[in-house]
Amino acid sequence: MKTSNEIRSKYLKFFADRGHAVIPSASLVPENDPTTLFTGSGMQPLLPYLLGQPHPKGKRVVDSQKSFRAADIEEVGDNRHITFFEMLGNWSFGDYFKQEQLPWIFEFLTREVGLDPKRLYVTVFDGAPEIGIPRDEEAIQIWTKLFSDAGIDNKFVVIGSEANGYEVGMQGGRIFSYDAKKNWWSRAGVPAHMPEGEPGGPDSEMFYDFGTEHDPKWGKECHPNCDCGRFMEIANSVFMEYLKKGGNFEKLVQQNVDFGGGLERIVAASNGDPDVFRIDTLNAVIEELEKKSGKSYVENTVPFRVVADHIHGATFMLTDDVLPSNSDRGYFLRRLIRRSVRYADVIGFPAGELSTLARVVAKTHGEHYTELIEHLVATEKAIADEESKFRETLSRGMKEFEKLTKGDTVSGHDAYVLFTTHGFPFELTQELAKERGASVDINAFKKEMDSHRDLSRAGAEQKFKGGLADQSEATVRLHTAHHLLLKALQMVLGESVKQRGSNITGERLRIDFAHPAKMTDDEKKEVERIVNEKIKEHLPMVRSTMPKEEAEKLNAQHEFGAKYPDMVSVYSLGPVGATEDRPMYDQSFSIEFCGGPHVSNTSEIEKSGTFKIQKEEAVAAGIRRIKAVLA
């Protein structure tokens, strides 16, 4: 049985041997990307380099990026959905392209991992005539040769568009073409949904065939993108070569390769088991659950899977300095821990011991992510504290449940109130109602929850409107003001102030920072005075690339807990007269690790107005938040 560490190591070495610099995973908390709460793909931290900014490590890099997708929380329970995962990635920033990428990944999966090429099926982009982008004939030709050289029949089949329901079936095919919904990649999805300035391109996916029987409930005919369970997508090579501009699609200044391979899924394929929870990392938690609960995984798959997945996500989030709360990232962390408590109770796992599972996660992943071990004591305490708080919530929720439960039906509204106001899990409401011979109006509950989600989604879209990813002038100006603010906070409150998070849109900036007390009005006024004074001094912003150790010696600021590569970008503000050739670090107002972008001089910020603090508040124990604007 192959382990995750083994395959991750093989992958990094394989591409390092082919001229790629190995870079560390970025934090689960995105840096300078307020469009999303979590890093959910390998490309997010590397977007500036796909758009043309030079990477400090060159044109070829490889990594394993830890990722979290909140949208999948309620999907966990089958044999493949997980919220926390690792995405293996190799990247070409204007260097190699399809002719190198596809043979390399085929070689890695068949020779290094040992997958049987007869079980691999691939998909390509069928084209989008409405936007002037043709079918990816080059990828088809490359795959045809690769399979032919391996002695495998490689018939090409056009699956086509969603309009036909993808119902043409396998037809003895090996290479399949799909429309933009399946084989086009950008963060926003299909081309029509891409915002201005967003890069994207056709992709080519690889699927592993586990050979299971097709389940007709997923469609009359099976095909690689079918959800019946026979096929599992394990790898995706994105050919990032287009940019949406003025409603049209232009070629990027450089052709890029953006590869993503799900580590957990590749391990599952290498072991010939479609149950991703049987891979070493997730199975280690399952074995601990079996040991302490006395229950069997095969007889209780859903609760075991939920706890195994969620405790992984919670452990990694806490290590990246996310703390439980009722909003933003902290909300999802709280939800992971509380759902874990609920499902651990279902299988009889001892109350108060959920935190011990974090040690299992640290043991299986600690060889590569050493910060898990370094942060373990604090992680265990945070999980234990949250479990204790939730058990108090459950106690109060039981009292509310008894008040609301009358007759033989629990209304959807009451179930909704129990869940949203009292944190009472819906599954628990259903179970308790059943014990009393009552039922729950599920449809009414779902309608209220859908309305709640729509409102939340609308709020999030407004909250993240603009976003640093669009590199608008307003956003860039606020980003530089953010650097001024952090330094001003340290001058007023003390050097103990450290950044714990940031969120910058075209309308406002937000910074989370470590500080034990509420700021006084005088302290806020002094911070505003310093920031505005420095803006008026017309300080130059200078970008430099240097070894991480050199930047640390300069006391360059960086986000607490973030992991940085060996070579880093550093932005220094001032003094007047500083240039890239003569940065004058000893006289700089502030120096920070940062990927940019920034104004070239603070005089540009003046055009947007005066810096003002709108709000200062607590978001977690020892963590304060400031929202500020230029007006």
XYZ file of C-alpha atoms in Angstrom:
631
model
C 0.000 0.000 0.000
C 1.487 3.308 -1.072
C 1.478 6.214 1.391
C 0.722 9.865 0.824
C 4.241 10.856 1.883
C 5.717 8.405 -0.609
C 3.715 9.656 -3.588
C 4.125 13.327 -2.648
C 7.892 12.861 -2.408
C 8.024 11.003 -5.735
C 6.067 13.780 -7.410
C 8.215 16.618 -6.103
C 11.397 14.772 -7.054
C 10.074 13.835 -10.501
C 9.541 17.459 -11.454
C 12.607 18.739 -9.595
C 14.626 16.386 -11.820
C 13.016 18.163 -14.777
C 14.167 21.627 -13.783
C 11.382 22.669 -11.393
C 12.067 24.565 -8.171
C 10.253 22.980 -5.206
C 8.230 25.629 -3.365
C 6.338 25.231 -0.067
C 2.587 25.199 0.265
C 0.968 28.570 0.812
C -1.306 29.065 3.816
C -4.954 27.985 3.761
C -5.616 31.678 4.394
C -5.126 33.376 0.992
C -2.634 36.226 0.886
C -3.933 39.345 -0.875
C -6.971 37.558 -2.323
C -10.210 38.699 -0.695
C -12.328 36.960 -3.329
C -12.328 33.746 -1.300
C -11.993 32.734 2.351
C -9.704 29.751 1.795
C -7.054 28.556 -0.608
C -9.084 26.064 -2.619
C -6.735 25.311 -5.512
C -3.069 25.254 -6.309
C -3.294 28.172 -8.716
C -4.635 30.747 -6.241
C -1.287 31.680 -4.657
C 0.383 31.694 -8.082
C -2.079 33.892 -9.992
C 0.295 36.905 -10.304
C 2.874 34.711 -12.046
C 0.304 33.281 -14.460
C -0.465 36.883 -15.401
C 3.174 37.619 -16.157
C 4.907 38.701 -12.942
C 8.311 36.952 -12.686
C 8.426 34.221 -10.042
C 11.398 34.471 -7.651
C 12.275 30.814 -8.320
C 12.083 30.966 -12.116
C 9.739 29.721 -14.825
C 9.271 26.166 -13.530
C 7.994 25.387 -10.030
C 6.400 22.388 -8.307
C 4.504 22.111 -5.030
C 1.909 20.310 -2.957
C -0.692 22.891 -1.938
C -2.950 22.314 1.051
C -6.496 23.258 0.101
C -9.959 23.539 1.638
C -13.347 23.755 -0.077
C -16.123 24.817 2.234
C -18.806 24.067 -0.347
C -18.135 20.340 0.066
C -18.865 20.153 3.813
C -22.323 18.674 3.410
C -21.143 16.355 0.613
C -18.763 14.467 2.904
C -20.077 10.981 3.554
C -19.584 9.221 0.222
C -16.316 7.539 -0.729
C -14.660 10.496 -2.465
C -15.766 13.916 -1.184
C -13.379 15.579 1.256
C -13.120 19.220 2.318
C -9.386 19.292 3.084
C -7.014 17.921 0.469
C -3.587 18.376 -1.058
C -3.215 19.460 -4.667
C -0.018 18.391 -6.368
C 0.967 21.099 -8.836
C 3.605 21.778 -11.449
C 3.767 25.105 -13.204
C 5.255 26.581 -16.319
C 5.231 30.383 -16.505
C 5.765 30.933 -20.205
C 8.182 28.008 -20.547
C 7.061 24.497 -21.624
C 3.544 23.642 -22.791
C 1.412 20.679 -23.919
C 4.141 18.706 -25.707
C 6.106 18.403 -22.449
C 3.343 18.445 -19.839
C 1.109 15.605 -21.025
C 3.914 13.047 -21.567
C 5.444 13.969 -18.184
C 2.254 13.468 -16.205
C 1.494 10.242 -18.079
C 4.989 8.995 -17.242
C 4.675 9.996 -13.588
C 1.345 8.258 -13.072
C 2.214 5.057 -14.956
C 5.889 4.599 -14.084
C 6.426 6.383 -10.770
C 3.030 5.734 -9.186
C 2.552 2.461 -11.040
C -0.970 2.968 -12.371
C -2.031 0.576 -15.120
C -2.329 2.730 -18.281
C -5.251 0.530 -19.382
C -7.219 2.033 -16.497
C -6.524 5.639 -17.512
C -8.967 7.661 -19.612
C -8.514 11.285 -20.653
C -10.679 14.229 -21.671
C -9.940 17.315 -23.754
C -11.670 20.599 -24.641
C -14.231 20.272 -27.445
C -14.039 23.956 -28.333
C -16.250 27.012 -27.940
C -17.057 28.489 -31.379
C -19.098 31.269 -29.791
C -15.904 32.792 -28.376
C -13.629 31.748 -31.231
C -11.710 28.988 -29.408
C -11.405 25.665 -31.301
C -11.263 22.058 -30.159
C -7.909 21.120 -28.627
C -6.638 18.982 -31.511
C -3.051 19.186 -30.267
C -3.918 17.497 -26.963
C -5.819 14.792 -28.871
C -2.763 14.083 -31.025
C -0.441 13.928 -28.010
C -2.713 11.525 -26.119
C -3.180 9.379 -29.212
C 0.585 8.874 -29.476
C 1.056 8.278 -25.738
C -1.559 5.532 -25.612
C -0.367 4.039 -28.912
C 3.206 3.897 -27.624
C 1.876 2.083 -24.547
C 0.130 -0.458 -26.798
C -3.362 0.698 -25.816
C -6.372 1.203 -28.088
C -7.112 4.925 -28.117
C -10.319 5.694 -29.971
C -11.426 9.345 -29.826
C -15.046 10.046 -28.864
C -16.869 13.382 -29.027
C -19.045 13.674 -25.926
C -19.865 17.259 -26.864
C -22.097 19.612 -24.957
C -24.234 19.482 -21.874
C -27.256 19.861 -24.150
C -27.156 16.164 -25.024
C -26.744 15.217 -21.366
C -23.332 13.671 -22.137
C -25.309 10.554 -22.970
C -23.321 9.111 -25.858
C -21.627 6.583 -23.592
C -18.164 5.037 -23.770
C -18.304 3.718 -27.368
C -15.009 1.954 -26.784
C -13.267 5.294 -26.391
C -10.090 6.288 -24.555
C -9.909 10.038 -25.368
C -13.090 12.099 -24.928
C -13.884 15.731 -25.720
C -16.308 17.781 -23.596
C -17.635 21.323 -23.709
C -16.478 24.310 -21.632
C -18.502 23.242 -18.598
C -16.267 20.199 -18.217
C -12.964 21.017 -19.897
C -12.336 24.717 -19.477
C -10.647 26.003 -16.325
C -10.759 29.364 -14.633
C -11.544 30.280 -11.053
C -14.983 31.517 -12.119
C -15.861 28.474 -14.213
C -17.082 28.660 -17.822
C -15.865 31.525 -20.074
C -19.159 33.439 -19.863
C -18.795 33.777 -16.087
C -15.185 34.946 -16.074
C -14.627 38.522 -14.841
C -12.401 41.009 -16.627
C -8.701 40.306 -16.162
C -9.274 36.624 -15.268
C -6.963 34.065 -16.944
C -8.270 30.717 -18.152
C -7.854 28.036 -20.740
C -8.734 24.569 -21.984
C -7.732 21.632 -19.855
C -7.104 17.918 -20.193
C -8.240 15.694 -17.346
C -7.187 12.159 -16.439
C -9.556 9.625 -14.921
C -8.864 6.302 -13.219
C -11.265 3.448 -13.953
C -11.987 1.360 -10.834
C -14.051 -1.025 -12.948
C -17.177 -0.846 -10.813
C -20.595 -1.429 -12.357
C -22.445 1.613 -13.686
C -25.315 2.833 -11.539
C -28.220 3.812 -13.869
C -29.465 6.474 -11.453
C -26.610 8.667 -12.765
C -27.656 8.295 -16.407
C -28.338 5.702 -19.073
C -24.741 5.542 -20.244
C -21.427 5.715 -18.375
C -18.564 7.974 -19.451
C -15.441 9.431 -17.743
C -17.318 12.401 -16.237
C -20.140 10.219 -14.940
C -20.798 10.433 -11.181
C -21.636 6.762 -10.712
C -18.294 5.992 -9.059
C -16.632 3.946 -11.769
C -14.322 6.799 -12.793
C -12.410 9.141 -10.509
C -10.698 12.292 -11.778
C -7.135 12.249 -10.502
C -5.300 14.901 -12.551
C -5.922 17.999 -14.634
C -3.492 19.834 -16.912
C -4.735 23.369 -17.539
C -3.280 25.236 -20.499
C -3.660 28.784 -19.229
C -3.323 30.878 -22.355
C -6.360 33.209 -22.506
C -7.329 36.438 -20.764
C -10.822 37.908 -20.694
C -10.641 41.546 -21.699
C -13.381 43.858 -22.927
C -15.765 40.913 -23.032
C -13.497 39.084 -25.473
C -10.719 36.536 -25.100
C -7.146 37.495 -25.861
C -3.998 35.417 -25.697
C -1.981 35.951 -22.519
C 1.497 37.397 -22.917
C 2.768 33.915 -22.103
C 1.488 30.338 -22.400
C 1.266 28.700 -18.964
C 0.818 25.203 -17.622
C -1.213 24.904 -14.424
C -1.364 21.260 -13.325
C -3.406 20.001 -10.400
C -3.462 16.431 -9.161
C -5.446 15.367 -6.096
C -2.928 13.617 -3.847
C -5.564 11.678 -1.928
C -7.233 10.475 -5.120
C -3.932 9.442 -6.714
C -3.081 7.446 -3.579
C -6.517 5.801 -3.707
C -5.997 4.897 -7.366
C -2.527 3.511 -6.654
C -4.061 1.229 -4.038
C -6.899 0.185 -6.336
C -9.545 1.224 -3.784
C -12.190 3.826 -4.742
C -12.747 4.632 -1.061
C -10.462 7.635 -0.527
C -10.900 7.232 3.242
C -8.849 4.042 3.075
C -5.643 5.900 2.194
C -3.077 6.018 5.000
C -3.714 9.552 6.304
C -7.493 9.351 6.591
C -7.485 5.688 7.584
C -5.208 6.461 10.535
C -7.977 8.615 12.035
C -10.576 5.954 11.237
C -8.508 3.312 13.051
C -8.281 5.559 16.114
C -12.048 6.087 16.001
C -12.619 2.331 15.793
C -10.236 1.704 18.675
C -11.844 4.187 21.069
C -15.483 3.780 20.016
C -15.605 0.030 19.647
C -17.558 0.513 16.420
C -16.709 -0.713 12.923
C -16.036 1.636 10.006
C -17.713 -0.632 7.445
C -20.941 -0.540 9.459
C -20.814 3.232 10.150
C -19.124 4.756 7.102
C -20.808 8.181 7.115
C -19.986 9.291 10.695
C -16.459 7.869 10.436
C -15.854 9.725 7.165
C -17.232 13.015 8.463
C -15.022 12.969 11.560
C -11.908 11.829 9.650
C -12.305 14.558 7.031
C -13.347 17.365 9.372
C -10.616 16.786 11.932
C -8.060 17.042 9.119
C -9.491 20.355 7.981
C -9.746 21.712 11.527
C -6.175 20.723 12.415
C -4.707 22.387 9.325
C -6.858 25.518 9.750
C -5.808 25.965 13.361
C -2.178 25.495 12.362
C -2.641 28.329 9.854
C -3.914 30.475 12.724
C -7.647 30.376 11.970
C -9.649 30.469 15.206
C -13.275 29.367 15.805
C -15.783 32.207 15.537
C -19.236 32.999 14.184
C -18.085 34.640 10.944
C -15.810 34.206 7.956
C -13.145 31.488 8.226
C -13.775 30.973 11.917
C -17.361 29.994 11.167
C -16.293 27.135 8.920
C -13.702 25.965 11.445
C -16.354 26.013 14.174
C -18.684 24.079 11.918
C -16.044 21.405 11.221
C -15.327 20.872 14.898
C -18.986 20.838 15.936
C -19.986 18.437 13.177
C -17.098 16.224 14.293
C -18.420 16.248 17.860
C -21.894 15.357 16.647
C -20.771 12.428 14.486
C -18.251 11.230 17.056
C -21.158 10.966 19.490
C -23.098 8.885 16.958
C -20.428 6.171 17.043
C -19.806 6.441 20.782
C -16.384 8.069 20.652
C -15.573 9.267 24.203
C -16.775 12.798 24.939
C -13.994 15.309 25.531
C -11.406 13.368 23.508
C -11.901 14.793 20.027
C -8.713 16.850 20.354
C -6.633 13.661 20.567
C -7.348 13.040 16.887
C -5.298 16.125 15.961
C -2.238 14.220 17.141
C -2.987 11.488 14.590
C -3.200 14.099 11.817
C 0.075 15.670 12.936
C 1.779 12.267 12.970
C 0.718 11.283 9.444
C 1.402 14.696 7.851
C 4.144 16.055 10.105
C 7.052 14.807 8.024
C 6.139 17.271 5.269
C 4.163 19.861 7.260
C 6.379 20.257 10.305
C 4.278 23.193 11.526
C 1.549 20.704 12.502
C 3.823 19.275 15.167
C 5.120 22.675 16.269
C 1.560 23.974 16.686
C 0.045 20.770 18.109
C -0.414 21.815 21.749
C -2.295 24.972 20.763
C -4.338 23.024 18.203
C -5.423 20.402 20.733
C -6.415 23.083 23.229
C -8.494 24.970 20.647
C -10.376 21.803 19.633
C -10.954 20.800 23.269
C -12.257 24.278 24.122
C -14.595 24.313 21.142
C -15.931 20.840 21.982
C -16.632 21.992 25.535
C -18.474 25.108 24.308
C -20.513 23.067 21.854
C -21.601 20.627 24.521
C -22.934 23.576 26.498
C -24.754 24.718 23.341
C -26.238 21.247 22.944
C -27.508 21.361 26.498
C -29.254 24.688 25.894
C -30.495 23.499 22.512
C -32.164 20.494 24.126
C -34.210 22.828 26.307
C -35.274 24.845 23.251
C -36.092 21.636 21.390
C -38.422 20.552 24.182
C -40.172 23.940 24.064
C -40.630 23.895 20.303
C -41.621 20.259 19.858
C -45.358 19.912 20.107
C -47.598 17.344 18.525
C -46.334 14.966 15.897
C -44.436 17.431 13.683
C -41.466 19.770 14.113
C -41.971 22.691 11.735
C -39.287 23.584 9.230
C -39.078 27.071 10.756
C -38.501 25.698 14.255
C -35.800 23.344 12.968
C -34.238 26.321 11.184
C -34.258 28.442 14.376
C -32.730 25.585 16.375
C -29.934 25.303 13.825
C -29.151 28.958 13.072
C -29.827 30.515 16.478
C -28.875 27.743 18.859
C -26.348 25.812 16.746
C -28.465 22.670 17.090
C -27.593 20.227 14.258
C -30.511 19.384 11.988
C -29.611 15.699 12.094
C -30.032 15.779 15.868
C -33.432 17.445 15.547
C -34.488 14.640 13.203
C -33.232 11.902 15.526
C -34.858 13.359 18.632
C -38.140 13.878 16.789
C -38.074 10.272 15.616
C -37.539 9.052 19.179
C -40.736 10.919 20.150
C -42.701 9.557 17.249
C -42.666 12.936 15.491
C -41.445 14.011 12.061
C -39.625 17.095 10.782
C -40.851 19.170 7.854
C -37.667 18.713 5.827
C -38.834 20.595 2.744
C -39.778 23.701 4.748
C -36.433 23.534 6.574
C -34.556 23.306 3.257
C -36.448 26.291 1.842
C -35.488 28.431 4.832
C -31.883 27.243 4.619
C -31.763 27.956 0.868
C -32.990 31.497 1.529
C -30.364 31.851 4.250
C -27.623 30.652 1.885
C -28.768 32.985 -0.874
C -28.608 35.932 1.486
C -25.187 34.828 2.725
C -23.945 34.390 -0.818
C -25.245 37.816 -1.840
C -23.562 39.322 1.207
C -20.302 37.586 0.370
C -20.435 38.813 -3.226
C -20.917 42.372 -2.008
C -18.283 41.955 0.662
C -15.699 40.698 -1.790
C -16.718 43.006 -4.637
C -13.681 44.148 -6.599
C -11.064 42.046 -4.910
C -7.301 42.330 -5.102
C -7.252 39.787 -7.900
C -8.605 42.427 -10.307
C -5.629 44.722 -9.596
C -7.794 47.851 -9.919
C -6.231 51.210 -9.000
C -8.476 51.583 -5.946
C -7.555 48.131 -4.627
C -3.841 48.619 -5.222
C -3.889 51.961 -3.390
C -5.635 50.381 -0.405
C -3.130 47.536 -0.469
C -0.246 49.973 -0.030
C -2.231 51.812 2.665
C -2.533 48.434 4.386
C 1.287 48.289 4.693
C 1.314 51.785 6.165
C -1.420 50.796 8.622
C 0.409 47.733 9.934
C 3.543 49.750 10.650
C 1.514 52.552 12.274
C -0.223 50.019 14.539
C 3.150 48.686 15.674
C 4.361 52.227 16.389
C 1.276 53.063 18.469
C 0.455 49.716 20.112
C 3.877 48.066 20.226
C 5.947 45.610 18.215
C 3.854 42.716 19.546
C 1.259 43.610 16.910
C 1.413 40.949 14.182
C -0.796 40.563 11.145
C -3.185 37.604 11.387
C -5.148 38.130 8.182
C -6.100 40.680 5.545
C -8.890 41.403 3.099
C -8.666 44.220 0.548
C -11.285 45.277 -1.976
C -11.698 48.376 -4.111
C -13.921 49.901 -1.412
C -12.044 49.243 1.815
C -9.207 47.398 3.494
C -9.390 45.079 6.458
C -6.622 43.822 8.718
C -6.749 41.293 11.546
C -3.937 41.640 14.058
C -2.803 40.300 17.408
C -3.506 42.722 20.256
C -5.054 42.007 23.681
C -7.191 45.128 24.178
C -9.667 47.403 22.441
C -8.010 50.458 20.918
C -8.777 53.824 22.479
C -10.045 56.737 20.385
C -6.701 58.477 20.888
C -4.812 55.420 19.632
C -6.970 55.229 16.508
C -6.497 58.944 15.811
C -2.732 58.597 16.176
C -2.664 55.642 13.762
C -4.672 57.667 11.226
C -2.296 60.620 11.663
C 0.800 58.500 10.973
C -0.674 56.833 7.888
C -1.830 60.116 6.365
C 1.495 61.786 7.185
C 3.415 59.080 5.321
C 1.039 59.281 2.352
C 1.758 63.006 2.094
C 5.523 62.416 2.261
C 5.298 60.814 -1.204
C 7.358 57.760 -0.307
C 8.484 55.406 -3.092
C 7.469 51.713 -2.906
C 10.395 49.504 -3.895
C 10.123 45.791 -4.765
C 13.084 43.466 -4.278
C 13.628 39.720 -4.606
C 15.948 38.109 -2.076
C 16.565 34.943 -0.032
C 14.069 34.509 2.798
C 16.855 34.547 5.402
C 18.093 37.919 4.113
C 14.577 39.366 4.340
C 14.221 38.074 7.900
C 17.488 39.789 8.862
C 15.964 43.043 7.615
C 13.035 42.357 10.018
C 10.630 42.308 7.095
C 7.073 41.850 8.363
C 5.053 38.830 7.310
C 1.789 37.185 8.217
C 2.008 35.050 11.356
C 2.122 31.314 10.574
C 2.501 31.784 6.813
C 5.040 29.582 5.040
C 7.288 31.295 2.498
C 9.606 30.007 -0.265
C 13.396 30.245 -0.158
C 13.279 33.319 -2.421
C 10.731 35.999 -1.533
C 9.394 39.303 -2.839
C 9.883 42.181 -0.409
C 8.246 45.617 -0.621
C 9.849 48.519 1.241
C 8.288 51.974 1.689
C 10.627 54.948 1.510
C 12.703 56.885 2.073
C 12.387 59.543 -0.626
C 14.998 58.731 -3.242
C 14.947 54.944 -2.759
C 15.014 52.873 -5.972
C 15.252 49.188 -6.891
C 18.982 49.647 -7.459
C 19.331 51.532 -4.169
C 16.507 50.414 -1.822
C 17.965 52.047 1.376
C 16.348 49.476 3.694
C 17.871 51.010 6.839
C 15.792 54.157 6.273
C 12.570 52.510 5.079
C 9.332 53.222 6.907
C 8.131 49.635 6.491
C 9.409 46.399 4.954
C 7.138 43.409 4.261
C 7.149 40.031 2.536
C 4.499 40.548 -0.153
C 3.484 39.409 -3.624
C 2.116 42.844 -4.613
C 0.822 44.710 -6.516
C 1.443 48.212 -5.063
C 1.535 51.845 -6.094
C 4.975 53.084 -7.086
C 4.676 56.074 -4.745
C 2.307 57.030 -1.902
C 1.454 60.196 -3.808
C -0.873 57.981 -5.849
C -2.852 57.157 -2.688
C -3.586 60.847 -2.151
C -5.750 60.774 -5.273
C -8.248 58.558 -3.417
C -8.502 60.814 -0.373
C -7.663 60.639 3.326
C -7.105 57.424 5.276
C -9.863 56.834 7.851
C -10.550 53.990 10.285
C -14.220 53.022 10.034
C -14.348 50.303 12.656
C -12.154 48.533 15.201
C -13.495 45.372 16.839
C -12.680 41.977 18.326
C -13.011 38.888 16.132
C -11.494 36.256 18.441
C -9.598 36.046 21.702
C -6.564 38.334 21.351
C -7.367 39.209 17.741
C -8.609 42.672 16.702
C -9.920 43.822 13.316
C -9.760 47.221 11.632
C -11.749 48.265 8.591
C -10.548 51.436 6.893
C -11.131 53.472 3.746
C -9.651 56.220 1.619
C -12.244 58.970 1.292
